[in-house]
Coordinates of C-alpha atoms in Angstrom, one line a residue:
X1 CA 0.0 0.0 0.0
X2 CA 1.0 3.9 -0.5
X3 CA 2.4 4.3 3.1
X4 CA 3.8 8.2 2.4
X5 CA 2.9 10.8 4.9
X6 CA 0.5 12.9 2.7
X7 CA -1.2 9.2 1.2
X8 CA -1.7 8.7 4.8
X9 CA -3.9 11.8 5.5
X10 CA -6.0 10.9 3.1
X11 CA -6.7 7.5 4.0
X12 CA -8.0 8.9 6.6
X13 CA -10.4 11.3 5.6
X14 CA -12.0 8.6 3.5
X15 CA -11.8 5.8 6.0
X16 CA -14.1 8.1 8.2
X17 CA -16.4 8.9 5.3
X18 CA -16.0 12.8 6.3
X19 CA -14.3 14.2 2.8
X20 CA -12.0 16.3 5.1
X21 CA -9.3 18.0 2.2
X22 CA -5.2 16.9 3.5
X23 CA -4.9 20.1 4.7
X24 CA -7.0 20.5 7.7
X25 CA -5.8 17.3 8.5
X26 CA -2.1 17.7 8.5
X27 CA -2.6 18.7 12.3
X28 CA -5.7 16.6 12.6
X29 CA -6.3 12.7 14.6
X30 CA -2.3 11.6 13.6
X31 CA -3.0 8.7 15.2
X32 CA -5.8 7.5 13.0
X33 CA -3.3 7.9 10.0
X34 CA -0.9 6.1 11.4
X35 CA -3.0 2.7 11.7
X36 CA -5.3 3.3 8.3
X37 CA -3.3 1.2 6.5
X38 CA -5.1 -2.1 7.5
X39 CA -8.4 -0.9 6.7
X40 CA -8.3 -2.1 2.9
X41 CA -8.8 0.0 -0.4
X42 CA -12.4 0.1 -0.5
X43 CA -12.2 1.9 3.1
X44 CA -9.5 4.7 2.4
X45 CA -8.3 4.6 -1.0
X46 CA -10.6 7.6 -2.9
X47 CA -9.0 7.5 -6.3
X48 CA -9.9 7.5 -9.6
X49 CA -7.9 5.4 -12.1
X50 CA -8.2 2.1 -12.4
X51 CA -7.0 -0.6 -9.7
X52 CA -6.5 -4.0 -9.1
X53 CA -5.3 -5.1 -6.0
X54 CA -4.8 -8.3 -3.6
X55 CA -4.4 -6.9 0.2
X56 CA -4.9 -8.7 3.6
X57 CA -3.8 -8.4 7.2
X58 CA -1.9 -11.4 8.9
X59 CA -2.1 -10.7 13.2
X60 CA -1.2 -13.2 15.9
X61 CA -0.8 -12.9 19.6
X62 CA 0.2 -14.8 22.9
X63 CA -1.7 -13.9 26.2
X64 CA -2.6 -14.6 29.4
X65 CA -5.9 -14.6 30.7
X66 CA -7.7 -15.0 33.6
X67 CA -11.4 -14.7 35.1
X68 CA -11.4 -16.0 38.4
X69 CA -12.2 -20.0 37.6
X70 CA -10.1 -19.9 34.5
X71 CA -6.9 -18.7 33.5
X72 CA -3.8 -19.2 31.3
X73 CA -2.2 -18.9 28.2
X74 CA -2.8 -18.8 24.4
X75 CA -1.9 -18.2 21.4
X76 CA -4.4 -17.1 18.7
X77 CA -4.8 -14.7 16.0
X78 CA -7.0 -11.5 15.3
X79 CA -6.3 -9.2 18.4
X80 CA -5.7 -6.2 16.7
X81 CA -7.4 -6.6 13.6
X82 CA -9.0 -9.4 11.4
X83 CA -6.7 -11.7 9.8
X84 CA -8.2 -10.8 6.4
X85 CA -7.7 -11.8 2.6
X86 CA -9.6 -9.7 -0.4
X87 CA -9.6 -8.3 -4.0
X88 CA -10.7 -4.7 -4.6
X89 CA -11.3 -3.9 -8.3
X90 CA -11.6 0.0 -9.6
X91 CA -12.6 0.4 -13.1
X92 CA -12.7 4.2 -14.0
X93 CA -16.1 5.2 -15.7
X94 CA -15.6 8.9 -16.5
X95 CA -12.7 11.6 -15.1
X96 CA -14.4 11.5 -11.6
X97 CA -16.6 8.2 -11.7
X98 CA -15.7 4.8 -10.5
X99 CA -17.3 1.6 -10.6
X100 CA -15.7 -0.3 -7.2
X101 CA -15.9 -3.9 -7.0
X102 CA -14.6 -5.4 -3.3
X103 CA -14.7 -9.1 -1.4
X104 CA -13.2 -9.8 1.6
X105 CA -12.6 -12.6 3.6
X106 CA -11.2 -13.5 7.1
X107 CA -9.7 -16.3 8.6
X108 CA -8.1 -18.2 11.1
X109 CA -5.1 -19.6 12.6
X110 CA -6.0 -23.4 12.6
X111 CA -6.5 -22.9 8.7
X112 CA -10.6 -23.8 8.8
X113 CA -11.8 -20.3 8.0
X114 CA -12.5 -21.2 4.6
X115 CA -14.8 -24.5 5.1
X116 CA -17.7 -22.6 5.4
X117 CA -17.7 -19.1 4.3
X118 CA -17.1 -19.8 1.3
X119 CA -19.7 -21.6 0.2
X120 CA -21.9 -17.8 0.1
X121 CA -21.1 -14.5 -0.5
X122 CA -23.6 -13.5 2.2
X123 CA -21.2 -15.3 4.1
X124 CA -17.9 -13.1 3.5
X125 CA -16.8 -9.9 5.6
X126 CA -16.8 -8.1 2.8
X127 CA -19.1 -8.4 -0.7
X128 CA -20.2 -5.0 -2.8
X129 CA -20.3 -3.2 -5.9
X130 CA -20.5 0.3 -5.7
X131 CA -20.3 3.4 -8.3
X132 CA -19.0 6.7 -6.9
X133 CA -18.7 10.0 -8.1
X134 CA -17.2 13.2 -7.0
X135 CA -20.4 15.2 -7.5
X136 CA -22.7 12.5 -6.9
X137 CA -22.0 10.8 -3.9
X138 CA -22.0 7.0 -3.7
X139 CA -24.1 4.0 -4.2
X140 CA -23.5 0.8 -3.1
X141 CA -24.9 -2.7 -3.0
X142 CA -24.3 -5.5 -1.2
X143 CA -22.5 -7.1 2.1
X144 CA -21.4 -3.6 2.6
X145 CA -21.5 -1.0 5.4
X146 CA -24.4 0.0 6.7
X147 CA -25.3 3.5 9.1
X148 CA -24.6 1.5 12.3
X149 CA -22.5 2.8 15.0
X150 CA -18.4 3.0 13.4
X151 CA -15.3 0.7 14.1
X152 CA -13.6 3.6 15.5
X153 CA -16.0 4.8 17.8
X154 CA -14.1 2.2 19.4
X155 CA -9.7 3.3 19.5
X156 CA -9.3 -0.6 18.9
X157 CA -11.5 -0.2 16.2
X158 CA -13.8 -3.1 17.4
X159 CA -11.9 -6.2 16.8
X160 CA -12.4 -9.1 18.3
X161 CA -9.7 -8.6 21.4
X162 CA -11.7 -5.5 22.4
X163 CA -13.6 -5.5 25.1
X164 CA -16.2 -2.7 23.0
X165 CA -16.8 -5.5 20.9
X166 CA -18.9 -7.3 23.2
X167 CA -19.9 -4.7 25.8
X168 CA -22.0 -2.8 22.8
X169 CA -23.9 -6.2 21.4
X170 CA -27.8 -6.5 22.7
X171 CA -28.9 -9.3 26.1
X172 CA -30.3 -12.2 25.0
X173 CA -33.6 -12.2 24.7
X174 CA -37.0 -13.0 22.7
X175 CA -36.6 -10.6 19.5
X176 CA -33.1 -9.3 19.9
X177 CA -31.1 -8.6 17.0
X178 CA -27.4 -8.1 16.6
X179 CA -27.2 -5.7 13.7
X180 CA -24.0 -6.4 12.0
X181 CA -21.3 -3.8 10.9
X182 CA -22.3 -4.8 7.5
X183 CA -25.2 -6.0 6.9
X184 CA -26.3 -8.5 4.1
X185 CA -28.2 -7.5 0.6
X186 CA -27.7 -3.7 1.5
X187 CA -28.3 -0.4 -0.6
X188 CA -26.7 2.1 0.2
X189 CA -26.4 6.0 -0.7
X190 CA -24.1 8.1 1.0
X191 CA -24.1 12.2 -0.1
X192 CA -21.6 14.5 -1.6
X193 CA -20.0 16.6 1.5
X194 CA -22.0 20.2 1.8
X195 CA -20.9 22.5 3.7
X196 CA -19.5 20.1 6.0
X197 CA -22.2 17.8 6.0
X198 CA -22.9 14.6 4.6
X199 CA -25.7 12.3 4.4
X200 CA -26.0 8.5 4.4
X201 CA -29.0 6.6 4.0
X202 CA -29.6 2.1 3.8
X203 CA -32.0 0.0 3.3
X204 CA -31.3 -4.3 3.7
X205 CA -33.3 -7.1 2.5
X206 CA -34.5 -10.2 4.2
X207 CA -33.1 -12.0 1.0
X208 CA -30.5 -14.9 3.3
X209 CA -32.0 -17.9 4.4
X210 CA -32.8 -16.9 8.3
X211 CA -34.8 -14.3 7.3
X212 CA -36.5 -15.0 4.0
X213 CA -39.5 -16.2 5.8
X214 CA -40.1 -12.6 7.1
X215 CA -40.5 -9.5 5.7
X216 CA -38.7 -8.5 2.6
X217 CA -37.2 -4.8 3.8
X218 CA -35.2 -6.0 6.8
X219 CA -34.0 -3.1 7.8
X220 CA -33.8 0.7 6.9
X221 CA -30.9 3.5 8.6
X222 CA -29.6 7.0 8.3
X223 CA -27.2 9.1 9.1
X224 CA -25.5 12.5 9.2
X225 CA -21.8 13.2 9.9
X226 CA -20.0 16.5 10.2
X227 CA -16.7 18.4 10.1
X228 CA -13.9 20.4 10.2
X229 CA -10.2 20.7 10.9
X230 CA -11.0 19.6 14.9
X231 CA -14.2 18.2 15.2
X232 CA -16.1 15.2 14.0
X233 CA -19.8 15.1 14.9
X234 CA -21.5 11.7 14.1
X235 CA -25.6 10.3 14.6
X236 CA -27.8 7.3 12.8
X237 CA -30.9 5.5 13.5
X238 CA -31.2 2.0 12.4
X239 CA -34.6 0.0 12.5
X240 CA -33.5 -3.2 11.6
X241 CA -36.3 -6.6 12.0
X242 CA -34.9 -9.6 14.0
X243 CA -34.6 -13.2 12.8
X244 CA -38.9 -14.5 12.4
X245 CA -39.2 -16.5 15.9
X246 CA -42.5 -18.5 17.4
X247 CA -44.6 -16.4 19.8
X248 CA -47.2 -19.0 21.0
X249 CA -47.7 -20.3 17.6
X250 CA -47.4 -17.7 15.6
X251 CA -44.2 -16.4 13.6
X252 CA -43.5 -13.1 14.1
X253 CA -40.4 -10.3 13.5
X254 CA -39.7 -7.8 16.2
X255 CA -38.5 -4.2 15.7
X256 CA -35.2 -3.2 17.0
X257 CA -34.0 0.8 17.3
X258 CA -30.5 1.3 17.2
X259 CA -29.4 5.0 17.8
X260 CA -25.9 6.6 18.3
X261 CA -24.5 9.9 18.3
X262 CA -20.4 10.4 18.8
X263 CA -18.4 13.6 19.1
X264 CA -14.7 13.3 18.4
X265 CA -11.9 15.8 19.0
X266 CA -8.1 16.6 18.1
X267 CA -7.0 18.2 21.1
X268 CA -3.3 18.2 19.4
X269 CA -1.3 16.0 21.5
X270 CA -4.1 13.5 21.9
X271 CA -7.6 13.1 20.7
X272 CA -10.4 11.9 22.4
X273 CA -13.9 10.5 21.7
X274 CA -17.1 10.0 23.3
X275 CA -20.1 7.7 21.7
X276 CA -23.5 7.0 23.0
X277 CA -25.3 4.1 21.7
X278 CA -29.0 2.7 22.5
X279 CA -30.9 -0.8 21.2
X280 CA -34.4 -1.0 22.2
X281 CA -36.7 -3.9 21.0
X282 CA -40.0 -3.6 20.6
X283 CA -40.7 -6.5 22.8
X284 CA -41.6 -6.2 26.5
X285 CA -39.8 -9.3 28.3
X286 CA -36.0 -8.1 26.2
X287 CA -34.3 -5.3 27.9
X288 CA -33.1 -1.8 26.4
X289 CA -29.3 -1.6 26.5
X290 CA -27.3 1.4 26.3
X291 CA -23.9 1.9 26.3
X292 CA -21.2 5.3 26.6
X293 CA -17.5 4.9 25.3
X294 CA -14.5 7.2 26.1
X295 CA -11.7 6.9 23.5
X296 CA -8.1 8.6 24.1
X297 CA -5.1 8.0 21.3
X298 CA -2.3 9.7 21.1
X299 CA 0.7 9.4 18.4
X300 CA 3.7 8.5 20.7
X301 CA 7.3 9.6 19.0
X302 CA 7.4 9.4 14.8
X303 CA 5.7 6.6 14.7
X304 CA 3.6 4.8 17.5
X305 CA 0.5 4.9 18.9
X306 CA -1.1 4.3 22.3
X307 CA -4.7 4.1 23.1
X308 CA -7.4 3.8 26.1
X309 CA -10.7 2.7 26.0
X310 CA -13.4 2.9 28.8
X311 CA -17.0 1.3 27.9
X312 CA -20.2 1.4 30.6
X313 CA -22.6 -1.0 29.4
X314 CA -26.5 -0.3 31.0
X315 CA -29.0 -2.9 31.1
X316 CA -32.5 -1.9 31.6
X317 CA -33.3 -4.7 33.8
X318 CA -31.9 -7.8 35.7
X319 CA -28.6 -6.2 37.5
X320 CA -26.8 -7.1 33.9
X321 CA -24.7 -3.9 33.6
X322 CA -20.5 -4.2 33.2
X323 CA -17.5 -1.7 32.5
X324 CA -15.1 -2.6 30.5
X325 CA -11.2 -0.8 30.1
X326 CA -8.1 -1.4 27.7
X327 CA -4.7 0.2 27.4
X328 CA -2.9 -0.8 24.5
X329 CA 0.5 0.3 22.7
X330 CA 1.3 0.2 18.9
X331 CA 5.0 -0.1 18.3
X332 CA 5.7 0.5 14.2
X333 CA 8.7 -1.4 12.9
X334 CA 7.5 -0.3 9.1
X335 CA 4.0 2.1 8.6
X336 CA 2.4 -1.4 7.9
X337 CA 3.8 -3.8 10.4
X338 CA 3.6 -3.2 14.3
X339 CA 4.2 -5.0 17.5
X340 CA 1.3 -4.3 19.8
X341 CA 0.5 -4.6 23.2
X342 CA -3.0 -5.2 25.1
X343 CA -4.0 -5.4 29.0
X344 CA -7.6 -4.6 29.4
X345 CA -10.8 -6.2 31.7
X346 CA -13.7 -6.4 32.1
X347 CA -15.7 -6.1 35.5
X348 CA -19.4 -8.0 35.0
X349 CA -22.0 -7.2 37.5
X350 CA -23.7 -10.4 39.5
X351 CA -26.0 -11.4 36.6
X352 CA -23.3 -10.2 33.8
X353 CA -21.7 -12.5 31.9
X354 CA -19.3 -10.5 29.2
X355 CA -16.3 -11.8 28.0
X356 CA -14.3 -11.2 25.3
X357 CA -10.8 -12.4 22.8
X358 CA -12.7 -16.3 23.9
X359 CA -11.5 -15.9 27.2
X360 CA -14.1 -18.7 29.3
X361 CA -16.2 -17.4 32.0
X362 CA -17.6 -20.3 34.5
X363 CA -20.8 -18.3 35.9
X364 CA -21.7 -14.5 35.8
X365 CA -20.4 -11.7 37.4
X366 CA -16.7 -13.7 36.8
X367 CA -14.3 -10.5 35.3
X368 CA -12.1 -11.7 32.4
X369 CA -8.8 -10.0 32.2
X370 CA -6.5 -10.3 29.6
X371 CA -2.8 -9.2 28.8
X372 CA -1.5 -10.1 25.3
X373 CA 1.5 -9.1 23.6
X374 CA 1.4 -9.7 19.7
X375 CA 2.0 -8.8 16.0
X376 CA 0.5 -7.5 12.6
X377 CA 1.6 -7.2 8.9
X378 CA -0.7 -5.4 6.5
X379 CA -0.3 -6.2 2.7

């Protein structure tokens, strides 16, 4: 990938969807560029030539973990980011129109990633076609992000060694729906910016096999972003339908609201972040949850990066609420290959059972902690 400083600016204004120009970022979330390299094309390169390109991320760590019945050591892959294969595809339509073809895969240490997922393209991370213009905005179809809450309202970027990850998902319960970063048989239409401004709008189909008893519009979202040199201002509403399930002999699809609104700041040294998110399901026996993040990241020297994360996670009944905290350190050996370092835990109320990075829990309230020490390679 292009790894130069200015190349590296501009990732990020595209990765966060915000069109911000290189300049008002030069002095703007350094820490952000300095890990948008493992996002993939589709994400954070905007061009508009043609492309063909074969990226991926390979991560593996060894930790110790412990959660009062369990502990010990491991060594797995995926704590940073997801061990990831695809092919992006850019075919140039006009001077500032594109037609964007991306499909993404992850996969494992123990090599059995690929049994399965690839049997659908429903199944992969990663499956759309999009056409984008400079003056028209974008549309897009496919597996492909939706208006949901972003990866980096989390600093770890919600992988799956981040506590955020699971603190933010919905308590089991008749109805619930876990509305997935990107969701299945999507259109979406994202704005020109205006002003500062830019609009983003979804709708997903109940096309997959799960859901193609229900409805056929599974789900509908917006959203509306805005910035500038120091701010980034960020709210959606999602009303996606769960999975059809038997209420006393009946099939039926329950409603779930998903709302967030995140304010993020370049302070200079540091920048910081705070996210509110809410799921409410239109079912009386499933609870609301709610959940606030704090993010802090900070560039450390010429090239590293450290990062805290503090997540409260509400439950509106049934003494279910937990706080989760991580502290981790990004040590560069190239712009695309880093030596990282995680401790973080998690502290479960009595009837709380959240874990995380597949660290086992023997009843609730048991707190999972968790120190790992590992390494990623972007290519």
């Amino acid at each position: 990938m292009d790894t130069s400083a200015t190349r590296s600016l501009s990732l990020v204004a595209m990765l966060l969807g915000l069109g911000l120009p290189i300049a008002s970022l030069a002095e703007g979330f350094p820490s952000i560029a300095r890990v948008a390299s493992g996002f993939g094309y589709y994400n954070v390169d905007k061009g508009y030539d043609d492309k063909l390109k074969f990226y991926g991320t390979v991560d593996a760590f060894v930790n110790y973990q412990d959660s009062g019945h369990h502990s010990g050591f491991k060594v797995a892959g995926g704590a940073a980011w997801t061990n990831k294969l695809g092919l992006y595809m850019r075919k140039a339509l006009a001077p500032d129109t594109v037609l964007e073809i991306d499909v993404e895969e992850g996969f494992n240490l123990n090599g059995q990633a690929f049994d399965e997922h690839w049997k659908q393209i429903g199944a992969l991370r990663l499956a759309v076609a999009a056409l984008r213009s400079q003056a028209y905005g974008k549309l897009e179809f496919g597996k492909t992000y939706g208006m949901g809450t972003p990866t980096f309202a989390d600093p770890f970027l919600a992988t799956y060694g981040s506590p955020y990850t699971y603190l933010t998902i919905p308590p089991a319960g008749r109805g619930a729906y876990y509305l997935d970063l990107r969701p299945k048989h999507t259109l979406a239409y994202t704005t020109p910016k205006f002003g500062g401004f830019s609009l983003g709008s979804a709708l997903s189909f109940g096309l997959n096999d799960t859901a193609s008893s229900g409805k056929t519009l599974r789900g509908k979202g917006l959203s509306v972003q805005y910035s500038n040199a120091r701010w980034m201002l960020l709210g959606s509403f999602n009303d996606y339908l769960s999975d059809p399930w038997d209420d006393g002999g009946r099939q039926r699809q329950t409603h779930n609201y998903f709302k967030s609104a995140s304010a993020f700041y370049d302070f200079g040294p540091l920048a910081a972040s705070l996210t509110w998110q809410r799921q409410d399901v239109d079912y009386h026996a499933t609870p609301s949850m709610s959940a606030w993040t704090l993010g802090i990241s900070a560039p450390v020297g010429k090239t590293d990066v450290a990062r805290l994360a503090l997540v409260k996670r509400n439950i509106e009944f049934g003494d279910q609420d937990a706080v989760g905290v991580m502290l981790g350190y990004d040590h560069f050996l190239r712009p695309n290959w880093a030596i990282y370092g995680r401790v973080a835990l998690i502290d479960n109320r009595p009837n709380s059972a959240v874990t995380y990075a597949g660290i086992p829990l023997e009843q609730a309230g048991d707190d999972p902690q968790n120190l790992a020490i590992g390494m990623y390679y972007h290519f």
